[in-house]
Coordinates of C-alpha atoms (C1' of nucleotides) in Angstrom, one line a residue:
Chain A
M34 CA 96.0 140.0 -54.5
T35 CA 96.7 139.5 -50.8
T36 CA 96.5 142.7 -48.9
G37 CA 99.0 141.6 -46.3
I38 CA 96.6 142.5 -43.7
E39 CA 94.2 139.6 -43.7
T40 CA 96.8 136.9 -44.1
T41 CA 98.0 136.5 -40.6
E42 CA 95.5 138.6 -38.7
G43 CA 97.1 137.9 -35.3
T44 CA 96.9 134.6 -33.6
E45 CA 95.6 136.2 -30.5
E46 CA 92.6 137.6 -32.3
R47 CA 91.9 134.2 -33.9
I48 CA 92.0 132.6 -30.5
F49 CA 89.8 135.3 -29.1
E50 CA 87.2 134.9 -31.7
A51 CA 87.3 131.1 -31.5
A52 CA 86.9 131.3 -27.7
R53 CA 83.9 133.6 -28.1
K54 CA 82.1 131.1 -30.3
V55 CA 82.9 128.0 -28.2
F56 CA 82.1 129.6 -24.9
A57 CA 78.9 130.8 -26.3
R58 CA 77.9 127.4 -27.6
K59 CA 79.0 125.3 -24.6
G60 CA 79.1 127.7 -21.7
R61 CA 82.1 128.3 -19.4
D62 CA 82.3 124.8 -18.0
G63 CA 81.1 123.0 -21.0
A64 CA 83.7 124.5 -23.3
R65 CA 86.9 122.5 -24.0
M66 CA 90.3 124.1 -24.6
Q67 CA 90.7 121.5 -27.4
E68 CA 87.6 122.7 -29.2
I69 CA 88.7 126.3 -29.0
A70 CA 92.1 125.4 -30.4
D71 CA 90.5 123.5 -33.2
E72 CA 88.1 126.4 -34.0
A73 CA 91.1 128.7 -34.1
G74 CA 93.2 126.3 -36.2
I75 CA 96.0 126.0 -33.7
N76 CA 96.9 123.7 -30.8
R77 CA 96.1 123.8 -27.1
A78 CA 99.5 125.0 -26.0
L79 CA 99.1 128.3 -27.8
L80 CA 96.0 129.1 -25.8
H81 CA 98.0 129.0 -22.6
Y82 CA 100.8 131.0 -24.3
Y83 CA 98.6 133.9 -25.1
F84 CA 96.1 133.7 -22.2
R85 CA 97.4 132.1 -19.1
S86 CA 94.5 129.8 -18.3
K87 CA 91.0 128.8 -19.3
Q88 CA 89.7 131.1 -16.7
G89 CA 91.8 134.0 -18.0
L90 CA 90.6 133.4 -21.5
F91 CA 87.0 133.3 -20.4
E92 CA 87.3 136.5 -18.5
A93 CA 88.9 138.3 -21.4
V94 CA 86.1 137.1 -23.7
F95 CA 83.3 137.9 -21.3
A96 CA 84.5 141.4 -20.4
H97 CA 84.7 142.2 -24.1
M98 CA 81.2 140.9 -24.8
F99 CA 79.7 142.7 -21.8
E100 CA 81.1 146.0 -22.9
Q101 CA 79.7 145.6 -26.4
Y102 CA 76.4 144.7 -24.8
M103 CA 76.3 147.9 -22.7
R104 CA 77.5 150.1 -25.5
S105 CA 74.8 148.8 -27.9
F106 CA 72.2 150.8 -26.0
D107 CA 73.8 154.2 -26.5
A108 CA 71.9 155.0 -29.7
V109 CA 68.6 154.1 -28.1
L110 CA 68.8 156.4 -25.1
E111 CA 68.9 159.8 -26.9
P112 CA 67.5 162.4 -24.5
G113 CA 64.4 164.4 -25.4
Q114 CA 62.3 161.5 -26.6
P115 CA 58.7 161.2 -25.3
F116 CA 58.6 158.3 -22.8
P117 CA 56.4 156.0 -24.8
E118 CA 58.8 156.3 -27.7
L119 CA 61.8 155.7 -25.5
L120 CA 60.2 152.6 -24.0
R121 CA 59.2 151.2 -27.4
R122 CA 62.7 151.7 -28.8
F123 CA 64.3 150.3 -25.7
V124 CA 62.2 147.1 -25.8
D125 CA 62.7 146.7 -29.5
H126 CA 66.5 147.1 -29.3
Y127 CA 66.8 144.9 -26.2
I128 CA 64.9 142.0 -27.7
D129 CA 66.6 142.3 -31.1
Y130 CA 70.0 142.4 -29.4
A131 CA 69.3 139.5 -27.1
I132 CA 68.0 137.4 -30.0
E133 CA 71.1 138.2 -32.1
H134 CA 73.5 137.7 -29.2
E135 CA 71.8 134.9 -27.5
D136 CA 75.3 133.7 -26.6
M137 CA 76.0 136.7 -24.5
I138 CA 72.6 136.5 -22.7
R139 CA 73.2 132.8 -21.9
L140 CA 76.8 133.4 -20.6
M141 CA 75.6 136.3 -18.4
M142 CA 72.8 134.1 -17.0
G143 CA 75.3 131.3 -16.4
E144 CA 77.5 133.6 -14.4
N145 CA 74.6 134.8 -12.4
L146 CA 73.7 131.2 -11.6
R147 CA 77.2 130.7 -10.3
G148 CA 77.2 133.8 -8.2
A149 CA 78.4 136.3 -10.9
S150 CA 81.8 136.8 -9.3
I151 CA 83.1 137.7 -12.7
L152 CA 80.6 140.4 -13.1
G153 CA 81.8 142.1 -10.0
E154 CA 83.9 144.9 -11.4
A155 CA 81.7 145.6 -14.3
L156 CA 78.6 145.9 -12.1
A157 CA 80.3 147.9 -9.4
A158 CA 81.4 150.4 -12.0
A159 CA 77.9 150.5 -13.5
K160 CA 76.4 151.1 -10.0
H161 CA 78.5 154.2 -9.3
S162 CA 78.6 155.8 -12.7
E163 CA 75.9 158.3 -13.4
S164 CA 76.1 157.5 -17.1
S165 CA 75.7 153.7 -16.7
L166 CA 72.9 152.1 -18.5
P167 CA 70.7 151.3 -15.6
N168 CA 71.2 154.7 -14.0
R169 CA 70.3 156.4 -17.3
I170 CA 67.1 154.4 -17.6
E171 CA 66.0 154.9 -14.1
H172 CA 66.7 158.6 -14.6
A173 CA 64.5 158.6 -17.7
I174 CA 61.7 157.0 -15.7
R175 CA 62.0 159.6 -12.9
A176 CA 61.9 162.4 -15.5
A177 CA 58.8 160.9 -17.1
I178 CA 57.2 160.7 -13.7
H179 CA 58.1 164.3 -13.0
S180 CA 56.7 165.5 -16.3
G181 CA 53.5 163.7 -15.7
E182 CA 53.9 161.3 -18.7
I183 CA 53.6 158.3 -16.3
R184 CA 52.4 157.7 -12.8
E185 CA 54.6 157.3 -9.8
V186 CA 56.1 153.9 -10.3
D187 CA 59.2 152.6 -8.5
P188 CA 62.0 153.1 -11.0
S189 CA 64.1 150.1 -9.9
H190 CA 61.3 147.6 -10.0
T191 CA 60.0 149.0 -13.2
L192 CA 63.4 148.6 -14.9
L193 CA 63.6 145.1 -13.5
T194 CA 60.2 144.3 -14.9
I195 CA 61.0 145.6 -18.4
V196 CA 64.3 143.7 -18.5
S197 CA 62.6 140.5 -17.2
A198 CA 59.9 140.7 -19.9
C199 CA 62.5 141.2 -22.6
I200 CA 65.1 138.6 -21.6
H201 CA 63.4 135.8 -19.7
F202 CA 61.6 134.2 -22.6
I203 CA 64.9 133.9 -24.4
V204 CA 66.7 132.2 -21.5
M205 CA 63.7 129.9 -21.0
K206 CA 63.4 129.3 -24.7
P207 CA 63.3 125.5 -24.4
T208 CA 60.4 125.7 -21.9
V209 CA 58.6 128.4 -23.8
Q210 CA 58.8 126.5 -27.1
A211 CA 57.7 123.3 -25.4
M212 CA 54.6 124.9 -24.0
N213 CA 53.8 127.2 -26.8
P214 CA 53.0 126.0 -30.3
D215 CA 53.3 129.5 -31.8
A216 CA 56.8 130.0 -30.4
E217 CA 57.9 126.6 -31.8
A218 CA 56.4 127.1 -35.2
D219 CA 57.8 130.6 -35.8
F220 CA 59.9 132.0 -33.1
S221 CA 60.7 135.2 -35.0
A222 CA 57.0 136.0 -35.3
F223 CA 56.5 135.2 -31.7
T224 CA 59.3 137.6 -30.9
E225 CA 57.7 140.4 -32.8
A226 CA 54.3 139.8 -31.1
R227 CA 56.1 139.8 -27.8
K228 CA 57.6 143.3 -28.4
Q229 CA 54.1 144.7 -29.0
H230 CA 52.7 142.9 -26.0
I231 CA 55.3 144.2 -23.6
T232 CA 55.1 147.8 -24.8
D233 CA 51.4 147.9 -24.7
L234 CA 51.1 146.2 -21.3
L235 CA 53.7 148.3 -19.6
L236 CA 52.7 151.6 -21.1
L237 CA 49.1 151.0 -20.0
G238 CA 50.3 149.9 -16.6
M239 CA 52.3 153.1 -16.1
Q240 CA 49.6 155.4 -17.3
P241 CA 49.1 158.4 -15.2
V242 CA 46.1 158.0 -12.8
E243 CA 43.4 160.4 -13.6
V244 CA 42.7 163.0 -11.0
A245 CA 39.3 162.5 -9.5
S246 CA 36.7 162.8 -12.4
Chain B
M157 CA 64.5 105.5 23.6
T158 CA 65.1 104.8 20.0
T159 CA 61.9 104.4 18.1
G160 CA 63.4 102.1 15.6
I161 CA 62.0 104.2 12.9
E162 CA 64.3 107.2 12.7
T163 CA 67.5 105.2 13.3
T164 CA 68.1 103.9 9.8
E165 CA 65.6 106.0 7.8
G166 CA 66.5 104.3 4.5
T167 CA 69.9 104.9 2.9
E168 CA 68.1 105.7 -0.3
E169 CA 66.3 108.6 1.2
R170 CA 69.4 110.0 2.8
I171 CA 71.2 109.9 -0.5
F172 CA 68.2 111.5 -2.2
E173 CA 68.1 114.4 0.3
A174 CA 71.9 114.9 0.2
A175 CA 71.8 115.0 -3.6
R176 CA 69.0 117.5 -3.5
K177 CA 71.1 119.8 -1.4
V178 CA 74.4 119.4 -3.3
F179 CA 72.8 119.7 -6.7
A180 CA 71.0 122.8 -5.6
R181 CA 74.2 124.4 -4.3
K182 CA 76.5 123.5 -7.1
G183 CA 74.4 122.8 -10.1
R184 CA 74.3 119.6 -12.1
D185 CA 77.8 119.8 -13.5
G186 CA 79.4 121.5 -10.5
A187 CA 78.1 118.9 -8.0
R188 CA 80.6 116.1 -7.1
M189 CA 79.6 112.6 -6.2
Q190 CA 82.0 112.7 -3.4
E191 CA 80.3 115.7 -1.9
I192 CA 76.9 114.1 -2.1
A193 CA 78.3 111.0 -0.4
D194 CA 79.9 113.1 2.4
E195 CA 76.6 114.9 2.9
A196 CA 74.8 111.6 3.1
G197 CA 77.4 110.1 5.4
I198 CA 78.2 107.2 3.1
N199 CA 80.7 106.5 0.4
R200 CA 80.6 107.0 -3.4
A201 CA 80.1 103.4 -4.3
L202 CA 76.7 103.4 -2.6
L203 CA 75.5 106.2 -4.8
H204 CA 76.0 104.0 -7.8
Y205 CA 74.4 101.1 -6.1
Y206 CA 71.1 102.9 -5.5
F207 CA 71.1 105.1 -8.5
R208 CA 72.9 103.9 -11.5
S209 CA 74.9 107.1 -12.4
K210 CA 75.2 110.7 -11.6
Q211 CA 72.8 111.5 -14.4
G212 CA 70.3 109.0 -13.0
L213 CA 70.6 110.5 -9.6
F214 CA 70.1 114.0 -10.9
E215 CA 67.1 113.0 -13.0
A216 CA 65.4 111.4 -10.0
V217 CA 66.0 114.5 -7.8
F218 CA 64.9 116.9 -10.5
A219 CA 61.8 115.1 -11.4
H220 CA 60.7 115.0 -7.8
M221 CA 61.4 118.7 -7.2
F222 CA 59.6 119.7 -10.4
E223 CA 56.5 117.8 -9.4
Q224 CA 56.4 119.4 -6.0
Y225 CA 56.9 122.8 -7.7
M226 CA 53.9 122.2 -10.0
R227 CA 51.7 120.9 -7.2
S228 CA 52.4 123.9 -5.0
F229 CA 50.1 126.0 -7.1
D230 CA 47.1 123.8 -6.7
A231 CA 45.7 125.7 -3.7
V232 CA 46.2 129.1 -5.4
L233 CA 44.1 128.3 -8.5
E234 CA 40.7 127.8 -6.9
P235 CA 38.0 128.6 -9.4
G236 CA 35.5 131.4 -8.9
Q237 CA 37.9 134.0 -7.7
P238 CA 37.8 137.5 -9.2
F239 CA 40.7 138.0 -11.5
P240 CA 42.6 140.6 -9.5
E241 CA 42.5 138.4 -6.5
L242 CA 43.7 135.4 -8.5
L243 CA 46.6 137.4 -9.9
R244 CA 47.6 138.7 -6.5
R245 CA 47.6 135.3 -5.0
F246 CA 49.4 133.8 -7.9
V247 CA 52.2 136.4 -7.8
D248 CA 52.4 136.1 -4.0
H249 CA 52.7 132.4 -4.0
Y250 CA 55.0 132.2 -7.0
I251 CA 57.5 134.6 -5.5
D252 CA 57.3 133.1 -2.0
Y253 CA 57.8 129.6 -3.4
A254 CA 60.7 130.7 -5.7
I255 CA 62.4 132.5 -2.8
E256 CA 62.0 129.5 -0.5
H257 CA 63.0 127.0 -3.2
E258 CA 65.6 129.0 -4.9
D259 CA 67.4 125.7 -5.5
M260 CA 64.7 124.5 -7.7
I261 CA 64.5 127.7 -9.7
R262 CA 68.2 127.7 -10.3
L263 CA 68.3 124.0 -11.4
M264 CA 65.4 124.6 -13.8
M265 CA 67.2 127.6 -15.2
G266 CA 70.4 125.6 -15.6
E267 CA 68.6 122.9 -17.5
N268 CA 67.1 125.5 -19.8
L269 CA 70.5 126.9 -20.5
R270 CA 71.7 123.5 -21.5
G271 CA 68.7 122.8 -23.7
A272 CA 66.3 121.4 -21.1
S273 CA 66.4 117.9 -22.5
I274 CA 65.5 116.7 -19.1
L275 CA 62.4 118.7 -18.9
G276 CA 61.1 117.1 -22.1
E277 CA 58.7 114.6 -20.7
A278 CA 57.4 116.9 -17.9
L279 CA 56.8 119.7 -20.3
A280 CA 55.2 117.6 -23.0
A281 CA 52.8 116.3 -20.5
A282 CA 52.0 119.8 -19.3
K283 CA 51.4 120.9 -22.8
H284 CA 48.7 118.4 -23.6
S285 CA 47.0 118.2 -20.3
E286 CA 44.1 120.5 -19.8
S287 CA 44.7 120.5 -16.1
S288 CA 48.3 121.5 -16.3
L289 CA 49.4 124.7 -14.6
P290 CA 50.0 126.8 -17.7
N291 CA 46.8 125.7 -19.3
R292 CA 44.8 126.4 -16.2
I293 CA 46.2 129.9 -16.0
E294 CA 45.8 130.8 -19.6
H295 CA 42.2 129.5 -19.2
A296 CA 41.7 131.8 -16.3
I297 CA 43.0 134.7 -18.3
R298 CA 40.6 133.9 -21.2
A299 CA 37.7 133.7 -18.8
A300 CA 38.6 137.1 -17.3
I301 CA 38.6 138.5 -20.8
H302 CA 35.3 137.0 -21.6
S303 CA 33.7 138.3 -18.4
G304 CA 35.1 141.8 -19.1
E305 CA 37.3 141.9 -16.0
I306 CA 40.3 142.6 -18.2
R307 CA 41.0 143.7 -21.8
E308 CA 41.9 141.4 -24.7
V309 CA 45.4 140.5 -23.9
D310 CA 47.3 137.6 -25.4
P311 CA 47.1 134.8 -22.8
S312 CA 50.4 133.2 -23.6
H313 CA 52.4 136.4 -23.6
T314 CA 50.7 137.6 -20.5
L315 CA 51.5 134.5 -18.6
L316 CA 55.1 134.7 -19.8
T317 CA 55.3 138.3 -18.6
I318 CA 53.9 137.4 -15.2
V319 CA 56.3 134.5 -14.7
S320 CA 59.2 136.6 -15.9
A321 CA 58.5 139.4 -13.5
C322 CA 58.2 136.9 -10.6
I323 CA 61.3 134.8 -11.3
H324 CA 63.9 136.7 -13.2
F325 CA 65.0 138.9 -10.3
I326 CA 65.7 135.8 -8.3
V327 CA 67.8 134.2 -11.0
M328 CA 69.6 137.4 -11.6
K329 CA 70.0 138.0 -7.8
P330 CA 73.7 138.8 -7.9
T331 CA 73.2 141.4 -10.6
V332 CA 70.1 142.8 -9.0
Q333 CA 71.9 143.1 -5.6
A334 CA 75.0 144.7 -7.2
M335 CA 72.9 147.4 -8.9
N336 CA 70.4 148.0 -6.2
P337 CA 71.2 149.1 -2.7
D338 CA 67.7 148.3 -1.4
A339 CA 67.9 144.8 -2.6
E340 CA 71.3 144.3 -1.0
A341 CA 70.4 145.8 2.3
D342 CA 67.1 143.9 2.8
F343 CA 66.2 141.4 0.1
S344 CA 63.2 140.3 2.0
A345 CA 61.7 143.8 2.0
F346 CA 62.7 144.3 -1.6
T347 CA 60.8 141.1 -2.4
E348 CA 57.6 142.3 -0.7
A349 CA 57.8 145.6 -2.6
R350 CA 58.3 143.7 -5.8
K351 CA 55.1 141.7 -5.3
Q352 CA 53.1 144.9 -4.9
H353 CA 54.8 146.5 -7.9
I354 CA 54.1 143.5 -10.2
T355 CA 50.5 143.2 -9.2
D356 CA 49.8 146.9 -9.5
L357 CA 51.5 147.3 -12.8
L358 CA 50.0 144.3 -14.5
L359 CA 46.5 144.8 -13.3
L360 CA 46.6 148.4 -14.5
G361 CA 48.1 147.2 -17.8
M362 CA 45.3 144.7 -18.3
Q363 CA 42.5 147.0 -17.3
P364 CA 39.5 146.9 -19.7
V365 CA 39.6 149.8 -22.1
E366 CA 36.7 152.2 -21.6
V367 CA 34.2 152.3 -24.4
A368 CA 34.2 155.7 -26.0
S369 CA 33.7 158.4 -23.4
Chain C
dG55 C1' 105.7 131.7 -31.9
dT56 C1' 104.4 127.3 -32.7
dC57 C1' 104.5 122.6 -32.2
dT58 C1' 104.6 117.5 -29.8
dA59 C1' 104.6 115.1 -25.9
dT60 C1' 103.6 114.5 -21.3
dA61 C1' 102.8 115.6 -16.5
dT62 C1' 99.2 116.0 -13.2
dC63 C1' 94.8 116.0 -11.6
dT64 C1' 89.9 115.2 -10.9
dC65 C1' 86.1 112.6 -11.4
dG66 C1' 82.6 109.0 -12.4
dA67 C1' 82.2 104.3 -12.4
dT68 C1' 83.3 99.4 -11.2
dA69 C1' 85.4 95.1 -9.0
dG70 C1' 85.5 92.5 -5.3
dA71 C1' 86.1 91.7 -0.1
dC72 C1' 83.1 91.5 3.8
Chain D
dG228 C1' 74.1 96.6 1.7
dT229 C1' 78.3 98.7 2.6
dC230 C1' 82.9 99.3 2.3
dT231 C1' 88.1 99.9 0.2
dA232 C1' 90.8 100.1 -3.7
dT233 C1' 91.4 101.1 -8.3
dC234 C1' 90.5 101.7 -13.2
dG235 C1' 90.2 104.7 -17.0
dA236 C1' 88.5 108.7 -19.4
dG237 C1' 89.1 113.3 -20.2
dA238 C1' 90.6 117.8 -18.8
dT239 C1' 94.0 121.7 -17.9
dA240 C1' 98.5 123.0 -17.9
dT241 C1' 103.5 122.8 -18.8
dA242 C1' 108.2 121.2 -20.6
dG243 C1' 111.0 121.4 -24.1
dA244 C1' 112.3 120.8 -29.1
dC245 C1' 112.2 123.5 -33.3

DNA sequence: GTCTATATCTCGATAGAC
DNA sequence: GTCTATCGAGATATAGAC
């Protein structure tokens, strides 16, 4: 009944998956090679056989997660949508993804706190590629301004504000829950309410200004 | 010519200041007792003489910074201000403070990433005290709704959005600078523009809805 | 490729002289 | 109170047998 495929499944992949879990749980510094080895069902030496060092393992894992993260937005950014619809879908997806992959969000934040040297290549690439996520969104904002759907906002700051509103409450979850009974009782409901709040507030805030009476 | 006051200046205070700097630079885990000792101009053993352990030293430093942080808002929240003025002053102060005390913001974020166990007491106190910072702001939002200055927004989510918009771009500074030429060239100018953007966007977004025609 | 055993290092904490 | 010297835990990384 064995397919012959699942039996071995590559030690390297097992290590990679184990590392992903442990780094996510404990962070880059907090993670222990022993724990990764245990999770993968092998011993420490093999970790160094496949990936040279802890740093090497982390970089491999991080790069992979970051790419998945970026790709996850592809479906959301279909062209030709009215701006309010685009914003609503973007916020929905961003928050859903961030909740489901809280690990990734926390790792990314951790790297930023340490100076984000590891993000260097990925971000530099994003900056100069016209098809990168941030560039595509800023482009959509400019298009909406041009078509009169929204007023003349600064695209960079607006994107930053949207992202902040979607992510920050997850990174600050302990504080948010400590200060907010609703969030502590039912974080999932709190999250849904938050999507609505963000979309409403930002759409209103970006409303075109009416031309004098 | 020695006053007799500045000469010694308390070893404990010197340690405390040194710890503040080093913890801010390197984070809780990244900081080394040796480095703190060097910065204070004494040796490691004395650190343990005055504060029991590294954890003890960190908690002392953190608690002190957190209290200063909370107190810094006192002047901003004078009652009787019109809401737009209150929001503008709050955003201004928050961003100025966060920029000037980036250390504190980063430490706070780091603790949140690790579960924020150290924030426990401080946050629990804030939650139940009517005069705590978050409660006072949410109260101001409710008052503004009641007076008709703004529409019926959810106070908790609104506060969260304001805070996110003010802080997140500082925590994510490496990413923000990597993606944004303006921010990299002149972060100070970028910051001033950001204040304006946030205040404009949020005030518009909270505008009272006009009653039919 | 996979294991055991160990080298090497770093760091927090303590003992004990002064 | 302040120092020097050192302990001991815990981590990454490697050597070498199988």
